[in-house]
PDB file of C-alpha atoms in Angstrom:
ATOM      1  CA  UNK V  10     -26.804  77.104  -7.836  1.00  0.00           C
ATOM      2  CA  UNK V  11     -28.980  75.659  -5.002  1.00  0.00           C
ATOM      3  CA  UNK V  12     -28.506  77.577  -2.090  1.00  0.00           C
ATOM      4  CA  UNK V  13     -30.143  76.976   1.577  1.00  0.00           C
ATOM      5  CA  UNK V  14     -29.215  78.742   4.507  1.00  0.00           C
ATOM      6  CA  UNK V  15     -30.632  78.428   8.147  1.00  0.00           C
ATOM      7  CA  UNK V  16     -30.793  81.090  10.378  1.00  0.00           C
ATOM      8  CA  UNK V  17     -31.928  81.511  13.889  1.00  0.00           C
ATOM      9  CA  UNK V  18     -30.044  78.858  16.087  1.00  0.00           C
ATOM     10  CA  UNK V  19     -28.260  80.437  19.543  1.00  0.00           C
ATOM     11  CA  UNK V  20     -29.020  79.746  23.328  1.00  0.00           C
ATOM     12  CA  UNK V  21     -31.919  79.046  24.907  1.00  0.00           C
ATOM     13  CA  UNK V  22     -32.977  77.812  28.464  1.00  0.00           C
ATOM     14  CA  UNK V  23     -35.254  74.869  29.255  1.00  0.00           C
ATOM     15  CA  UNK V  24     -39.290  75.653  28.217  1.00  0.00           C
ATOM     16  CA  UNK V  25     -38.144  78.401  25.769  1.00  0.00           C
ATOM     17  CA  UNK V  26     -38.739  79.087  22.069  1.00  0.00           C
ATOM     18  CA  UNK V  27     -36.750  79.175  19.115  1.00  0.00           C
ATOM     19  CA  UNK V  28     -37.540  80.137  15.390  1.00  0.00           C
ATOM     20  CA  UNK V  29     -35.573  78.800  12.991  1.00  0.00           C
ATOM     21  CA  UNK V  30     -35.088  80.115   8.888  1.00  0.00           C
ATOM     22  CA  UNK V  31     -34.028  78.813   6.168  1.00  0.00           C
ATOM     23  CA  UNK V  32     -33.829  80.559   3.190  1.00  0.00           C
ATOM     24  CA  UNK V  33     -33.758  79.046  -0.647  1.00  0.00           C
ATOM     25  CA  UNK V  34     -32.021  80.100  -3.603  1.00  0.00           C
ATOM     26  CA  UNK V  35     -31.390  78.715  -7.193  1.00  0.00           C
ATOM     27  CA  UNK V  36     -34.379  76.841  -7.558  1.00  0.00           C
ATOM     28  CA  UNK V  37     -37.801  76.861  -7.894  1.00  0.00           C
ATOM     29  CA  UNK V  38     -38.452  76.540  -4.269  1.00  0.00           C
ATOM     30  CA  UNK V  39     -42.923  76.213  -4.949  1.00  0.00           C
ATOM     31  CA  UNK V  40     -41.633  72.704  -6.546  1.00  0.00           C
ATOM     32  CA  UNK V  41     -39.983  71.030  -3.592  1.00  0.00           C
ATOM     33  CA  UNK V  42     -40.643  69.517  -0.531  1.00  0.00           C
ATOM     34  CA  UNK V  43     -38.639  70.629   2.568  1.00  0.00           C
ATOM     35  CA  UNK V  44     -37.654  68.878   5.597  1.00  0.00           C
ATOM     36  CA  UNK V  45     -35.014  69.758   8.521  1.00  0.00           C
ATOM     37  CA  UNK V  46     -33.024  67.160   9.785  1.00  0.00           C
ATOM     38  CA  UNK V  47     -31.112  67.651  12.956  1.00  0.00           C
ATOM     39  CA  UNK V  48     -27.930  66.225  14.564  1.00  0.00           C
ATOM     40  CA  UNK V  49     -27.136  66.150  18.656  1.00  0.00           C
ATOM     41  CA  UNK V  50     -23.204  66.361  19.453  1.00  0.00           C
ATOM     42  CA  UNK V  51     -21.292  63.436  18.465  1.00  0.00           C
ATOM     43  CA  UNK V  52     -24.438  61.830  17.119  1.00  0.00           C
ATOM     44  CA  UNK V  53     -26.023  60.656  14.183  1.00  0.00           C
ATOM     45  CA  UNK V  54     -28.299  62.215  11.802  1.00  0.00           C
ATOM     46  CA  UNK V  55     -32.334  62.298  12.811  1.00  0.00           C
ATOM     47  CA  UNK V  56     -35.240  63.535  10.702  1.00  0.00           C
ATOM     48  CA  UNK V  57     -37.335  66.149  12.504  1.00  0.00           C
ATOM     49  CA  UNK V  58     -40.197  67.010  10.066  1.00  0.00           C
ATOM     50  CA  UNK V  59     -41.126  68.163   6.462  1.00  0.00           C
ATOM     51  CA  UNK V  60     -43.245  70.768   4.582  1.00  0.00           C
ATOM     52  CA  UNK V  61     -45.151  69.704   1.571  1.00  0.00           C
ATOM     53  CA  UNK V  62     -45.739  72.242  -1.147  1.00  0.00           C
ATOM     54  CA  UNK V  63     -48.941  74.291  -2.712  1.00  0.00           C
ATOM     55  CA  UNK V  64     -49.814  70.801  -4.457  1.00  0.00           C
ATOM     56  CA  UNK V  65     -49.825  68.930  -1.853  1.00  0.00           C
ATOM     57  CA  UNK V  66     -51.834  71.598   0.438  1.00  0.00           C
ATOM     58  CA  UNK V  67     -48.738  72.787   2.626  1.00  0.00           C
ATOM     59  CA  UNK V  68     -49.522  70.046   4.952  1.00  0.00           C
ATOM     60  CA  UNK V  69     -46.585  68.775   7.281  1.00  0.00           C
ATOM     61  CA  UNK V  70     -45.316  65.927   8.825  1.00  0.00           C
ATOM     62  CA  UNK V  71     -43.481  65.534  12.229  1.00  0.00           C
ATOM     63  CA  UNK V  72     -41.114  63.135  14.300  1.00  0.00           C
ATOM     64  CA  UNK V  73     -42.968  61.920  17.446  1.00  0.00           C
ATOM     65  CA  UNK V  74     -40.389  63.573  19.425  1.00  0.00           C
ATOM     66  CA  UNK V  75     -41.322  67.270  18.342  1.00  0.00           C
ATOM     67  CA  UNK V  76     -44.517  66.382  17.764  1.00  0.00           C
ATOM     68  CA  UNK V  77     -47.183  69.262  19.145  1.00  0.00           C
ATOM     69  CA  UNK V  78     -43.675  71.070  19.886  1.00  0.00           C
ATOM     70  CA  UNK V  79     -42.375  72.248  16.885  1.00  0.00           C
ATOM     71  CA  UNK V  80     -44.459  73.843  13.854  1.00  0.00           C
ATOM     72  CA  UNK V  81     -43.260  73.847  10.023  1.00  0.00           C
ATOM     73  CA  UNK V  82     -44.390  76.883   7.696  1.00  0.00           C
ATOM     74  CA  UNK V  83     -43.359  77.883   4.211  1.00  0.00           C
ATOM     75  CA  UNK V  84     -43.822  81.396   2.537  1.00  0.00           C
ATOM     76  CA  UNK V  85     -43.056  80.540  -1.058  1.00  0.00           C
ATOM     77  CA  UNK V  86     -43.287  84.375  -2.137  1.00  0.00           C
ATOM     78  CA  UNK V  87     -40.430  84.549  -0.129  1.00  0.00           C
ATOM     79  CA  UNK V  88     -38.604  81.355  -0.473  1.00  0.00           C
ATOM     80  CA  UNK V  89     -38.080  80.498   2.707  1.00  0.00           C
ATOM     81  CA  UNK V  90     -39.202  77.871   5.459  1.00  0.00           C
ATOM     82  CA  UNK V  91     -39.524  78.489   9.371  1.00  0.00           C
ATOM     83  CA  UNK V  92     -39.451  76.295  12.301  1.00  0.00           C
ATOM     84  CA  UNK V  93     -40.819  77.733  15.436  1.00  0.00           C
ATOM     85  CA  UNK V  94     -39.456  75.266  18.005  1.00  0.00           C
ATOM     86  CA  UNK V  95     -41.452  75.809  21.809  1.00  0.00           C
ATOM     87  CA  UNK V  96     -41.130  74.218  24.770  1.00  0.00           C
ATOM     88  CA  UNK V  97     -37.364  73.030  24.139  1.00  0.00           C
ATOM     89  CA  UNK V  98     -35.366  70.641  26.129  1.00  0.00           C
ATOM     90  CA  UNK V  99     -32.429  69.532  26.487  1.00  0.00           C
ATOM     91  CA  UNK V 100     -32.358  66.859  24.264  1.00  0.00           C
ATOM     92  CA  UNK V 101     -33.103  69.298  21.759  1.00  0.00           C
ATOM     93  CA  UNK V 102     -29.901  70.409  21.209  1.00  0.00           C
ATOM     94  CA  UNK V 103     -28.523  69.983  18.163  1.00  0.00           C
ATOM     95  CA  UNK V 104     -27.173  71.460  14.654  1.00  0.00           C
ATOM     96  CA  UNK V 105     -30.331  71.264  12.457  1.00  0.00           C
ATOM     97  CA  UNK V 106     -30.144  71.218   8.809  1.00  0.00           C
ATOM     98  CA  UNK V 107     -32.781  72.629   6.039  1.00  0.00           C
ATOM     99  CA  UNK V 108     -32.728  69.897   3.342  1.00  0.00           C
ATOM    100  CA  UNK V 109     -34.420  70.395  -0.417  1.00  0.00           C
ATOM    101  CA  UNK V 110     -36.081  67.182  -1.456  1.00  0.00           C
ATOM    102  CA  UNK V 111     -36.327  66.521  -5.201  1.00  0.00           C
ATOM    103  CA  UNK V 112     -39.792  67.090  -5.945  1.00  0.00           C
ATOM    104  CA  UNK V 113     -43.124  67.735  -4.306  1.00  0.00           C
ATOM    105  CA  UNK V 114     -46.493  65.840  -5.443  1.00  0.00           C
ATOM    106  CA  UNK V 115     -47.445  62.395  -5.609  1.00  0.00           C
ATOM    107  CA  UNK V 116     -44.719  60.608  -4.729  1.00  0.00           C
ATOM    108  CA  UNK V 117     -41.937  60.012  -2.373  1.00  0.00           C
ATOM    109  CA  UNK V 118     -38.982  61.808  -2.770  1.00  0.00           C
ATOM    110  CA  UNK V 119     -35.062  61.734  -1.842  1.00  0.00           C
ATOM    111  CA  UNK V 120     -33.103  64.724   0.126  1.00  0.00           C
ATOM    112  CA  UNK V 121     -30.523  66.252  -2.459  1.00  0.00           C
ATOM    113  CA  UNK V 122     -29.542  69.428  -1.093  1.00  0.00           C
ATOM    114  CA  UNK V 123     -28.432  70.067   2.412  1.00  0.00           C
ATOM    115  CA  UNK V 124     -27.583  73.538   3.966  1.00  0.00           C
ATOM    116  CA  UNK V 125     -25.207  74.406   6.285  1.00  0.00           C
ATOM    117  CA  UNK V 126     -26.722  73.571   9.327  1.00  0.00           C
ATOM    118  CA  UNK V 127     -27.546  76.295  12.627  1.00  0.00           C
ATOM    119  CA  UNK V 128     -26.442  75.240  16.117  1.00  0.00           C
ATOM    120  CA  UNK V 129     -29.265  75.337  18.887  1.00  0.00           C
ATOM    121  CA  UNK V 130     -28.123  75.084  22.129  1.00  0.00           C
ATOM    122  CA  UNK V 131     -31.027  73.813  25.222  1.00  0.00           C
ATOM    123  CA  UNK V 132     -29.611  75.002  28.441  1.00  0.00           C
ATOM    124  CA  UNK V 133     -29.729  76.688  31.641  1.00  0.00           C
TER     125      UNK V 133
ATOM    126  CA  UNK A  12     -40.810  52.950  12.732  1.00  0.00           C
ATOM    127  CA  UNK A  13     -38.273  51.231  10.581  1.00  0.00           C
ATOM    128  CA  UNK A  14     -35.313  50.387  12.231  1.00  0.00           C
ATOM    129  CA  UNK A  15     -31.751  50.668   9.821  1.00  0.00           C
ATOM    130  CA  UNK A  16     -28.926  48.462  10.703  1.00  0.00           C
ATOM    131  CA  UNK A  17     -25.953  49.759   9.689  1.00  0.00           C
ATOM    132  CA  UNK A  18     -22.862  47.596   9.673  1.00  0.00           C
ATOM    133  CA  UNK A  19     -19.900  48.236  10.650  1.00  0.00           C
ATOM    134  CA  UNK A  20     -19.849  50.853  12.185  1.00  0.00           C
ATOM    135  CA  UNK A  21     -16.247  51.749  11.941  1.00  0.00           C
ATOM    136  CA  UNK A  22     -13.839  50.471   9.020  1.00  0.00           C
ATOM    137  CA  UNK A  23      -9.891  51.259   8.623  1.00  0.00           C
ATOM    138  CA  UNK A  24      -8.877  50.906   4.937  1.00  0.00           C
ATOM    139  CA  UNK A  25      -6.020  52.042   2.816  1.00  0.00           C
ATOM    140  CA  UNK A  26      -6.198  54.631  -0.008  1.00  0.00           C
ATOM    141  CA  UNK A  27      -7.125  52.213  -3.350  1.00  0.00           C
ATOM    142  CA  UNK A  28      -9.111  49.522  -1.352  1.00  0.00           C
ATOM    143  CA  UNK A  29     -12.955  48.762  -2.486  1.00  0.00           C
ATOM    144  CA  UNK A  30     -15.422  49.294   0.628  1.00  0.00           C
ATOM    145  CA  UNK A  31     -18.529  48.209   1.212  1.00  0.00           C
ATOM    146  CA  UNK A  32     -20.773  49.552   3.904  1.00  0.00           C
ATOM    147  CA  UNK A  33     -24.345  47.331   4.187  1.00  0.00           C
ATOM    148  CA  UNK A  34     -27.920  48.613   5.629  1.00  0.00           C
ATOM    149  CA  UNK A  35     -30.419  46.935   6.619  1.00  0.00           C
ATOM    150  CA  UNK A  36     -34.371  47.941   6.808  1.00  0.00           C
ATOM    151  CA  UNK A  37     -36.473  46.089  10.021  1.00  0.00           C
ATOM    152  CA  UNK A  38     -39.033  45.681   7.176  1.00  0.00           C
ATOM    153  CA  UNK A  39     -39.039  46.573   3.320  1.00  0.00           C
ATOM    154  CA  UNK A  40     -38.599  49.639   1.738  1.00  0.00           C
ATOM    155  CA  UNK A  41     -38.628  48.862  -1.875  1.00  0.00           C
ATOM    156  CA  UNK A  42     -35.948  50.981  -3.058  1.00  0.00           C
ATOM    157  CA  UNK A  43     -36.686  53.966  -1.636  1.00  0.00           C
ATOM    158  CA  UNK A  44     -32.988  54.107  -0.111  1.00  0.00           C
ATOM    159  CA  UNK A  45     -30.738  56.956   0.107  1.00  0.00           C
ATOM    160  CA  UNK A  46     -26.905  57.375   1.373  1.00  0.00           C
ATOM    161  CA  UNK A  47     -25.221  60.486   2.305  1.00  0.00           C
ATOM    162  CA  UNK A  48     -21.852  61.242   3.381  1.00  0.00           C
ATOM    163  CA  UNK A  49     -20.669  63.491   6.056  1.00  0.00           C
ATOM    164  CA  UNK A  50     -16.775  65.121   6.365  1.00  0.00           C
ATOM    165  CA  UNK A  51     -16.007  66.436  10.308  1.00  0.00           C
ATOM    166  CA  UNK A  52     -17.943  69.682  11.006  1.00  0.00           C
ATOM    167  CA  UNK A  53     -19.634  69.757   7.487  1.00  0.00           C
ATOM    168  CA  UNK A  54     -23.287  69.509   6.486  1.00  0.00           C
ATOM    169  CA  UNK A  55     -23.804  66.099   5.312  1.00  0.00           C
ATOM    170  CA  UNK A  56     -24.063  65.342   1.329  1.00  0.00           C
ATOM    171  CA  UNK A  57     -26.325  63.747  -0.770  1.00  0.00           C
ATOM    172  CA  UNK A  58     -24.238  60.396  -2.543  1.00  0.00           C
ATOM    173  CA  UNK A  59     -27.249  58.133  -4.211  1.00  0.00           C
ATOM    174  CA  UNK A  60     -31.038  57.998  -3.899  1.00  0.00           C
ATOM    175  CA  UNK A  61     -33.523  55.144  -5.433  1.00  0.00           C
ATOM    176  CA  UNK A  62     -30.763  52.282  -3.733  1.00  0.00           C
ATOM    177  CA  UNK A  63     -28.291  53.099  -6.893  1.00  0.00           C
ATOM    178  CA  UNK A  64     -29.156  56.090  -8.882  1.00  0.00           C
ATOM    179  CA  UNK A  65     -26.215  58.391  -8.000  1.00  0.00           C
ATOM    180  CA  UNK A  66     -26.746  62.251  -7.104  1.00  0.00           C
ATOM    181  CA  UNK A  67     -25.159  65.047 -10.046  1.00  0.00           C
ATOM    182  CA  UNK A  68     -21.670  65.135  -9.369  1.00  0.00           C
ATOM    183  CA  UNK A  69     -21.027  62.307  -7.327  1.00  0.00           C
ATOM    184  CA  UNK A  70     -17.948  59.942  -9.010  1.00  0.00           C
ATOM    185  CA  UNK A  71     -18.553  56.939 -10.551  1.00  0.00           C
ATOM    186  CA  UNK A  72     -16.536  54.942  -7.951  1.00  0.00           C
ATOM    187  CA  UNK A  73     -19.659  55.183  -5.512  1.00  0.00           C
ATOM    188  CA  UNK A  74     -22.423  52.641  -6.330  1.00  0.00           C
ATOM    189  CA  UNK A  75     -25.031  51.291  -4.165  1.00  0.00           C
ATOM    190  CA  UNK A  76     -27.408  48.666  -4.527  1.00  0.00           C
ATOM    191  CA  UNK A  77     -29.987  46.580  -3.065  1.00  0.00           C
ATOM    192  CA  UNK A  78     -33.954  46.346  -2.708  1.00  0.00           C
ATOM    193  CA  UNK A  79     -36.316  45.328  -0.198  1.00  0.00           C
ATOM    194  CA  UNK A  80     -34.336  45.638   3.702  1.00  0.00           C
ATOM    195  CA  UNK A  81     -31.006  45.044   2.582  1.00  0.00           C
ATOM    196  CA  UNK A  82     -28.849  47.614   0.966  1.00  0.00           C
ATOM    197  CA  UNK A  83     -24.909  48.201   0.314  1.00  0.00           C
ATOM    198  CA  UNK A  84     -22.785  51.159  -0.433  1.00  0.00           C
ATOM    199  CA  UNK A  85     -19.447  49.983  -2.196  1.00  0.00           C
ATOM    200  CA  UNK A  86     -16.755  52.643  -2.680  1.00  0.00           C
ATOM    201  CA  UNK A  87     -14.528  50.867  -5.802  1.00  0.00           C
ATOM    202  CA  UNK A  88     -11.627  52.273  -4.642  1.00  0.00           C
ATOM    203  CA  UNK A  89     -10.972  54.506  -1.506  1.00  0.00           C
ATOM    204  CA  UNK A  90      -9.708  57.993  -2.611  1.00  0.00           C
ATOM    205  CA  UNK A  91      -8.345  60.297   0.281  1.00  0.00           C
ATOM    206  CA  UNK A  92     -11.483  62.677   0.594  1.00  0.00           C
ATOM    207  CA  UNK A  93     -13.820  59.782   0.712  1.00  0.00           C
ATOM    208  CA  UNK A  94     -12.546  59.444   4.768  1.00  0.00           C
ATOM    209  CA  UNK A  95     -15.948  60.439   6.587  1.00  0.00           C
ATOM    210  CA  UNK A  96     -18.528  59.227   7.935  1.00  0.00           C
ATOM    211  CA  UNK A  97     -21.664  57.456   5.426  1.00  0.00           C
ATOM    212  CA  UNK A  98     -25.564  57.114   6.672  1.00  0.00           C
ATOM    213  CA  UNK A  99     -28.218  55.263   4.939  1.00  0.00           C
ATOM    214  CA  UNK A 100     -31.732  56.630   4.472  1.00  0.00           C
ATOM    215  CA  UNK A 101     -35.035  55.408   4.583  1.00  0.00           C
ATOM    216  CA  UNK A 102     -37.365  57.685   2.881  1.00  0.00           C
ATOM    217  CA  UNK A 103     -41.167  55.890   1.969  1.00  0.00           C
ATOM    218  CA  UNK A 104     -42.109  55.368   6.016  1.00  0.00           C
ATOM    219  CA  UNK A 105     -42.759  58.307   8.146  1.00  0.00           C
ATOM    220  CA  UNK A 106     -40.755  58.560  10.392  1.00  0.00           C
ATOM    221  CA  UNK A 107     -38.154  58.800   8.111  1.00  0.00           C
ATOM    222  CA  UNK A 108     -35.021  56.820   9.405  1.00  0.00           C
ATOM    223  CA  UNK A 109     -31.089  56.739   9.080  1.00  0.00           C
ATOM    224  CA  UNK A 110     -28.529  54.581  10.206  1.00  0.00           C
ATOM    225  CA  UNK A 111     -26.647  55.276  12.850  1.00  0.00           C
ATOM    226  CA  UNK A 112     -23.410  56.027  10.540  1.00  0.00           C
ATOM    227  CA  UNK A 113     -20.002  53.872   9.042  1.00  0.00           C
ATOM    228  CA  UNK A 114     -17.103  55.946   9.710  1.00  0.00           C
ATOM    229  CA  UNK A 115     -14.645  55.396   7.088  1.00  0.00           C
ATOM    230  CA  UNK A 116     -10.903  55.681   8.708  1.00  0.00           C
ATOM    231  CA  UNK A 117      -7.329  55.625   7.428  1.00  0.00           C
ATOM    232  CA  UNK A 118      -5.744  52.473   7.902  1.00  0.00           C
TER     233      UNK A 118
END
C-alpha cells in the first residue's frame, strides 16, 4: 500500500524556518517524482514545487512564490523528501501535502497519491 | 502561467442526477489534465489523469473528457459520498495550475 506521511508542520513567527518530511512507503520511491502541494484556510489547492528523481539528476522545480525561499531534497536510501521552508510569511500558512507522481523520467506525469497533509501556521 | 477556469463553482444536485463540472486552460494543454476530489478536512484524491483515464479504484460513474483548453468532469449519477469539492489540474506547464474548485452540494 502507498503510504506518505508529512511531518514537521507547527507554529512559527514571521522570518522563521520550517522543515517539513514526508516519508514514503509501499513503493519504489527512486521511481517517482515528488511534489508538495499546499492549501491556505478555506482556499483552493496550489502547487508549491517538485523533486525529480536519480534519472532525472534530483533537480527541482519551484512556484515563483517560494522561489529562493523554500528548498526540495530527497534521500532515496531513506525514502523520504524534505522541505526546508525559510523566511516564512504569513501567506504561507497553509496545510501542505506530499504528493507521489506516477513516474519519473522523460515525461510528464500525473499526481496519484496524496498524503495526509501537515498544518503550518505563519504568525506572531 | 496557465490560467484554469473552473465553472461553476458551486452546484446543488440530488442523489441520482448526472453532473458535469467544465475547465478551461488560458492556452492548450493537450491532455495533460487531471481532476481530484476533496471531502471536508481530508487530503484531496486523485479521480482521472490524461483528461479521461481514470485512477485504480475510482467507479466507473466518473468520466472526464476533453483536449486542448477545454475539459469536463461528468459524474453519471450523483451517489451520496461524491458531495465534495472537485479541482482540475494542469500538469505539462510549470507552474503547475488548478482550478479554483466546484463544490458539489445536496440539493
Amino acid at each position: 500500500e502507498v503510504q506518505l506521511v508529512e511531518s514537521g508542520g507547527g507554529l512559527v513567527q514571521p522570518g522563521g524556518s520550517l522543515r517539513l518530511s514526508c516519508a514514503a512507503s509501499g513503493f519504489t520511491f527512486s521511481d517517482h517524482y515528488v511534489d508538495w502541494v499546499r492549501q491556505a484556510p478555506g482556499k483552493g489547492l496550489e502547487w508549491v514545487g517538485r523533486t525529480r528523481n536519480k534519472v532525472s539528476s534530483y533537480t527541482t522545480e519551484y512556484a515563483a512564490s517560494v522561489k529562493g525561499r523554500f528548498t526540495i531534497s530527497r534521500d532515496d536510501s531513506k525514502n523520504s523528501v524534505d522541505m526546508q521552508m525559510n523566511s516564512l510569511k504569513i501567506e504561507d500558512t497553509a496545510v501542505y501535502y506530499c504528493t507521489r507522481l506516477e513516474g519519473g523520467g522523460r515525461g510528464w506525469y500525473p499526481i496519484d497519491y496524496w498524503g495526509q497533509g501537515t498544518l503550518v501556521t505563519v504568525s506572531s | 502561467d496557465i490560467q484554469m477556469t473552473q465553472s461553476p463553482s458551486s452546484l446543488s444536485a440530488s442523489v441520482g442526477d448526472r453532473v458535469t463540472i467544465t475547465c478551461r486552460t488560458s492556452q492548450g494543454i493537450s491532455n495533460y489534465l487531471a481532476w481530484f476530489q476533496q471531502k471536508p478536512g481530508k487530503a484531496p484524491k486523485s479521480l482521472i489523469y490524461a483528461a479521461s483515464s481514470l485512477q485504480s479504484g475510482v467507479p466507473s460513474r466518473f468520466s472526464g473528457s476533453g483536449s486542448g483548453t477545454d475539459f469536463t468532469l461528468t459524474i453519471s449519477s450523483l451517489q451520496p459520498e461524491d458531495f465534495a469539492t472537485y479541482y482540475c489540474q494542469q500538469y505539462n506547464n510549470y507552474p503547475l495550475t488548478f482550478g479554483g474548485g466546484t463544490k458539489v452540494e445536496i440539493k
